[in-house]
Short mmCIF file of C-alpha atoms in Angstrom, two decimals:
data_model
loop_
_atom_site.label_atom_id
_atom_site.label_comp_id
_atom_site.label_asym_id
_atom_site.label_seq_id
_atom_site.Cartn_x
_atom_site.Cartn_y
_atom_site.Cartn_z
CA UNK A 119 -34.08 -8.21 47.80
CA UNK A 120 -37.89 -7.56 47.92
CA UNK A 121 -37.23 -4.74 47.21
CA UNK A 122 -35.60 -5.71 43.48
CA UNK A 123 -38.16 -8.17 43.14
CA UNK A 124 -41.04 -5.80 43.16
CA UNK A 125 -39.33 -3.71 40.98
CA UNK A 126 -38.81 -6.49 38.01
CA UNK A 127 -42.70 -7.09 38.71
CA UNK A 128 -43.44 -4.23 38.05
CA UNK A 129 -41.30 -3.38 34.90
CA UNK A 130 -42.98 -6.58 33.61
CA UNK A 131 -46.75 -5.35 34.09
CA UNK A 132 -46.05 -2.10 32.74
CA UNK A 133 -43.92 -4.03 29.72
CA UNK A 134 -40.91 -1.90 30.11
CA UNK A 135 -37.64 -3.32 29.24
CA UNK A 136 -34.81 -2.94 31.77
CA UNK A 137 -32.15 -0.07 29.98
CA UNK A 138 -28.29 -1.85 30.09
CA UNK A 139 -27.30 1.49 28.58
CA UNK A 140 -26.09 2.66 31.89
CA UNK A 141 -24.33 -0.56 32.65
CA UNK A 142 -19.97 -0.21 31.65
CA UNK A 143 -19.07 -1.76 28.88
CA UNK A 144 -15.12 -2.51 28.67
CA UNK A 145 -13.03 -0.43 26.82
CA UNK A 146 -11.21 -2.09 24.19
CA UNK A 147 -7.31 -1.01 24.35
CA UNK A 148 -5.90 0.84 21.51
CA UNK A 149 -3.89 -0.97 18.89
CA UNK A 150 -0.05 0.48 19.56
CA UNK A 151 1.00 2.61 16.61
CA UNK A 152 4.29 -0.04 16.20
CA UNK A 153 2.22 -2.87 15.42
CA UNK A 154 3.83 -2.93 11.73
CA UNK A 155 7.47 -3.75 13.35
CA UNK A 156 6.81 -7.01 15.12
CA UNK A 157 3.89 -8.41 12.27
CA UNK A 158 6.76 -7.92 9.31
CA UNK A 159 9.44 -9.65 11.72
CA UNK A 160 7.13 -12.87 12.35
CA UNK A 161 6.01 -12.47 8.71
CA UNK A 162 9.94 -12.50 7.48
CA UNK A 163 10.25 -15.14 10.23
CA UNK A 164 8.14 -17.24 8.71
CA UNK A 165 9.11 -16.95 5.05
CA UNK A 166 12.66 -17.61 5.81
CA UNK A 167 11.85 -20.41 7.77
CA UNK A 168 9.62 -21.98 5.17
CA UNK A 169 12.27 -20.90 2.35
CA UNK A 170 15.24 -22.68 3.85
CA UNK A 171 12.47 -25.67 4.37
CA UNK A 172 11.55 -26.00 1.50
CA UNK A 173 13.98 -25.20 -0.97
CA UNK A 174 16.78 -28.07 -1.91
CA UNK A 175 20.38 -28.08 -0.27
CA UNK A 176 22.91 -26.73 -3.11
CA UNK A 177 26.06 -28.32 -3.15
CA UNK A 178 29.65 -26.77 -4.43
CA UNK A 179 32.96 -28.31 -5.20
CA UNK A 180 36.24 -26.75 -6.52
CA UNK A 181 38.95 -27.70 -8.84
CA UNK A 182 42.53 -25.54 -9.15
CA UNK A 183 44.31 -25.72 -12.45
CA UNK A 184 47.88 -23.15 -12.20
CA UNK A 185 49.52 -21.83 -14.53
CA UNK A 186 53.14 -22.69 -15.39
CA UNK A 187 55.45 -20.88 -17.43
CA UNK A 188 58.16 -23.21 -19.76
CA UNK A 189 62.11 -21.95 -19.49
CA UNK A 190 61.68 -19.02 -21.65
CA UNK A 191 58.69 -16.96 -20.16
CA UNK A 192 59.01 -14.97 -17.36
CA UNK A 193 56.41 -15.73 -13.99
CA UNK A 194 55.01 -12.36 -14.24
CA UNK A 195 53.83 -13.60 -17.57
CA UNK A 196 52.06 -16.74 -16.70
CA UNK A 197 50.11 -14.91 -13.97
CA UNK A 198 48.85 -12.32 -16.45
CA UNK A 199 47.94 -15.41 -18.81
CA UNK A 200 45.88 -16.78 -15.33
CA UNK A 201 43.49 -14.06 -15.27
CA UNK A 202 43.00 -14.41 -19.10
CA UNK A 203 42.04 -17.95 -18.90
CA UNK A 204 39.72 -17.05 -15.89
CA UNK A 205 37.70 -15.05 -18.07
CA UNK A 206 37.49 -17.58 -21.16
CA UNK A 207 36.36 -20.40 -18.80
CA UNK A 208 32.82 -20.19 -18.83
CA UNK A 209 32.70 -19.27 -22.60
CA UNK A 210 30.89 -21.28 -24.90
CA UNK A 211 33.92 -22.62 -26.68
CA UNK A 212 35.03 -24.03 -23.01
CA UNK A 213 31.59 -25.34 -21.68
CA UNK A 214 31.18 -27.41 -25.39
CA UNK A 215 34.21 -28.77 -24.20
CA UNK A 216 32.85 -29.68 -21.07
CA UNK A 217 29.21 -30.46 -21.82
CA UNK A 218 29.90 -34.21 -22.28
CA UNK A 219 31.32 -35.12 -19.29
CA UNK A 220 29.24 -32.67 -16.81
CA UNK A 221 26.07 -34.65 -17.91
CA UNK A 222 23.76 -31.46 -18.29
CA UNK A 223 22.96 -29.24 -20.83
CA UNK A 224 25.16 -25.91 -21.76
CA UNK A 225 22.69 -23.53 -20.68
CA UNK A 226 22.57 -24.95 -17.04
CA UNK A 227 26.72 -25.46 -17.02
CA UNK A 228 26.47 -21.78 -17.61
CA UNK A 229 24.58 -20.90 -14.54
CA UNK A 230 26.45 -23.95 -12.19
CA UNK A 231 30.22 -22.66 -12.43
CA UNK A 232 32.14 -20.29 -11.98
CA UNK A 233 35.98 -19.06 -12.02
CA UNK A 234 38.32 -17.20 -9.66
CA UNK A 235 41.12 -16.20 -9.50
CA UNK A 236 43.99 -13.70 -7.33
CA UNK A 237 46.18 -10.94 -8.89
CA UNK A 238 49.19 -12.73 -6.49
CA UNK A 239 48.73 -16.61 -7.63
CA UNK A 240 48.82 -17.91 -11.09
CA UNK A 241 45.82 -19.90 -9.71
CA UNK A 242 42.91 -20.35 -10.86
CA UNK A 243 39.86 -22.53 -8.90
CA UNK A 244 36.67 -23.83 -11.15
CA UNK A 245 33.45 -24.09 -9.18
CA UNK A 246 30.72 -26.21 -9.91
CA UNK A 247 27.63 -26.05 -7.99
CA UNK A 248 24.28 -28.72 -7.90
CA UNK A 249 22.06 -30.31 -5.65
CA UNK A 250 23.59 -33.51 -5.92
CA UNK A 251 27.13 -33.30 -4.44
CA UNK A 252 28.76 -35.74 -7.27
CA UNK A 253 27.51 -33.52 -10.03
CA UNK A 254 28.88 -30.90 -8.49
CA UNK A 255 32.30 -32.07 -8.43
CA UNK A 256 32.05 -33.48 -12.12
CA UNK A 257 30.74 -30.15 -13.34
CA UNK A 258 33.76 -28.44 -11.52
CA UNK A 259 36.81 -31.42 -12.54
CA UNK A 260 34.95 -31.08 -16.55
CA UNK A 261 35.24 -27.45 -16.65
CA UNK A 262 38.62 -27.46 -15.41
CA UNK A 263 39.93 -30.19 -18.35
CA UNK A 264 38.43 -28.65 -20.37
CA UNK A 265 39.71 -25.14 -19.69
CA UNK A 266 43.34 -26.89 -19.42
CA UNK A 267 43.13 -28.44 -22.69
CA UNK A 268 42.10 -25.51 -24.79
CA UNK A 269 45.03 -23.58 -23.39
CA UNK A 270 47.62 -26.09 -24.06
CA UNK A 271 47.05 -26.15 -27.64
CA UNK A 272 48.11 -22.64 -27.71
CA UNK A 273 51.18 -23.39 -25.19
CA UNK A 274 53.41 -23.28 -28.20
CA UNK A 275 52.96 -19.60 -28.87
CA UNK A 276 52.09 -18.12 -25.84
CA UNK A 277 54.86 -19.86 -23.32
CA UNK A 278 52.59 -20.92 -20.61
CA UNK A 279 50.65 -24.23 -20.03
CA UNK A 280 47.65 -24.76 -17.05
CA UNK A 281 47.92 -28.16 -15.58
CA UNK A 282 45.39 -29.48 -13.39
CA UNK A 283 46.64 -28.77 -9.55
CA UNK A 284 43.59 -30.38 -7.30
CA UNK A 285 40.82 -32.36 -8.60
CA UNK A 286 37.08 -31.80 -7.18
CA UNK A 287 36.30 -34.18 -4.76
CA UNK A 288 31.82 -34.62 -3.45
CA UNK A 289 31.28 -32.36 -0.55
CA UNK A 290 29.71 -33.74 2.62
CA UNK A 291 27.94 -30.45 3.86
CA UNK A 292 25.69 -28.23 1.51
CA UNK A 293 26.83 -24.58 0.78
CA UNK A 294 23.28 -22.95 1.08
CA UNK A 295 22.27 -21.69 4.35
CA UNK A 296 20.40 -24.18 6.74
CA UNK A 297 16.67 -23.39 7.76
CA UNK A 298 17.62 -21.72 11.14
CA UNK A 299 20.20 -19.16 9.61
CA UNK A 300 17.25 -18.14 6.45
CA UNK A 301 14.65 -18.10 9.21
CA UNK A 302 16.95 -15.34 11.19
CA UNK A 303 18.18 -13.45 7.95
CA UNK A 304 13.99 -13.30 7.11
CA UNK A 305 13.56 -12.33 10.50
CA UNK A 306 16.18 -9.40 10.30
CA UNK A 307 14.66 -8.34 6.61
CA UNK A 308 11.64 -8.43 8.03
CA UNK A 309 12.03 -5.73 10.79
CA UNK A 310 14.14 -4.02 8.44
CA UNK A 311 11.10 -3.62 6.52
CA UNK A 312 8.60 -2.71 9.28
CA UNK A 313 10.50 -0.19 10.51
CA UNK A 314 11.18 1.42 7.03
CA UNK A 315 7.23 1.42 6.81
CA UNK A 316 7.07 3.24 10.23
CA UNK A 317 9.44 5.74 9.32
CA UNK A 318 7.84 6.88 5.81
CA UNK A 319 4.25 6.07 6.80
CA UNK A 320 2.40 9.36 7.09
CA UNK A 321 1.66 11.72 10.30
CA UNK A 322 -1.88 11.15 11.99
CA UNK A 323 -4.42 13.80 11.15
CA UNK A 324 -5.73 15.76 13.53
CA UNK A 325 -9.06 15.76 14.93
CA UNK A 326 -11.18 18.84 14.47
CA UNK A 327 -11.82 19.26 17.71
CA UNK A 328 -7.81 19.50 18.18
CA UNK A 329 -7.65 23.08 17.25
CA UNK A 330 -6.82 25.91 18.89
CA UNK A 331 -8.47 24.72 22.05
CA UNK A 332 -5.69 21.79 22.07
CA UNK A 333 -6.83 18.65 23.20
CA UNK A 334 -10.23 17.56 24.78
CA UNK A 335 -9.91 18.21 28.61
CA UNK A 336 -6.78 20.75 28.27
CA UNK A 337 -7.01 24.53 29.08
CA UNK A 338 -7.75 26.81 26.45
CA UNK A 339 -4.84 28.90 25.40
CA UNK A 340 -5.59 32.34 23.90
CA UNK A 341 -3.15 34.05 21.79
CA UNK A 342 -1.14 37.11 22.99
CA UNK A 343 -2.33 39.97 21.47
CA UNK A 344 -5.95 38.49 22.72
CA UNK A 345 -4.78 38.33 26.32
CA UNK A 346 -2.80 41.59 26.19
CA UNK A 347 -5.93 43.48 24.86
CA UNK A 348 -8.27 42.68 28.07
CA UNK A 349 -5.84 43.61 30.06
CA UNK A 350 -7.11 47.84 30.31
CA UNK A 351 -4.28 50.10 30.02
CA UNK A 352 -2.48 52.47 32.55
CA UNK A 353 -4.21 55.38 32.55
CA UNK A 354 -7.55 53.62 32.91
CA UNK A 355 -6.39 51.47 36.02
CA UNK A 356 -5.21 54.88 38.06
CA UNK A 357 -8.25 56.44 37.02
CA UNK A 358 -10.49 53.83 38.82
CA UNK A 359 -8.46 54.12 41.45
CA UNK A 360 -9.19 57.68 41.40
CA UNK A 361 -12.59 57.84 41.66
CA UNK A 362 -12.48 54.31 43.91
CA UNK A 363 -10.46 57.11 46.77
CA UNK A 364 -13.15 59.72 46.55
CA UNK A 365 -15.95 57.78 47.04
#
């Protein structure tokens, strides 16, 4: 201890600063080269959390009109008449039809319903789709009237009526995905993604010093032919030993 004492008096009449360049710093660790997989998942985590959040439940409801043929059409018939009326029911001539009653404008009926229908049932079920669940079902139950009315004016000639087979009733649960199920699908995306990036991100560059000598610390390998041509040949070795026997 006196020692250390003297010493710091001295280093402070001289004026010499102590030198902490000797003392050990800590080494910080290396960032691992898969640090893109887990930031995109907890990035996609969060977005799909914050999506399903944020955005407003969307409601759907579903109205069946059939087709029926009268006593002189065959069934076959009315089913191929099914999947014609499928396609003509979000026309314009339909949705004008159906405008009114829906309560919003024909360029949004166009985007909030849609038809279906099955190559085995003369079937065919009118979605609607809104954020408010009794829109939804008066978007669907218009269409469908609509579509049902414009066919049966040509019932005459073509043999086969729709008539309305189930009405559209207000859901009770939304049809969008709930928070936790966007939150795992952004989660999934987003690993998707960070691997991808992984994958077709490209190779490290070597050092220059990570030549032919290999890495700092490793032995030095020499090529072949190098090691091969020190070696001295056959004839040379004897004759050493040669002159090595008569000495």
């Amino acid at each position: 201890m006196a020692d250390t004492a003297d010493q710091k008096k001295s280093e402070k009449k001289s004026g010499k600063k102590p030198d902490h360049r000797s003392e050990r710093r800590p080494r910080r660790r290396p960032v691992p080269a898969w640090w893109p997989l887990p930031a995109c998942a907890l990035l996609g985590l969060a977005a799909g959390g914050a999506y399903g959040v944020l955005k407003a439940p969307e409601y759907a409801a579903t109205s069946y009109v059939v087709a029926v043929p009268d006593d002189t059409t065959e069934p076959a018939t009315a089913l191929g008449f099914a999947q014609a009326y499928a396609r003509i029911a979000t026309s314009s001539s339909t949705l004008a039809y159906a405008q009114p009653r829906a309560g919003v404008t024909a360029r949004e009926l166009r985007t909030q319903v849609r038809a279906e229908t099955s190559p085995e049932s003369p079937m065919i079920a009118v979605t609607g789709t809104s954020t408010s669940p009794a829109q939804a079902a008066d978007i669907a139950n218009a269409v469908a009237d609509a579509l049902s009315l414009s066919s049966n004016q040509a019932a005459k000639n073509t043999g086969v009526q729709l008539l309305l087979f189930n009405q559209a009733v207000a859901p009770t649960d939304p049809a969008s995905p709930s928070a936790a199920i966007s939150a795992a699908v952004g989660t999934c995306a987003g690993g998707l993604l960070g691997g991808l990036w992984l994958l077709a991100r490209p190779g490290r560059a070597r050092r220059p010093e990570e030549g032919a000598a290999g890495p700092v610390g490793s032995p030095r390998t020499e090529p072949v032919g190098e090691e091969y041509a020190s070696l001295p040949a056959q004839g040379e070795h004897t004759e050493t030993k040669e002159k090595e026997s008569v000495r």
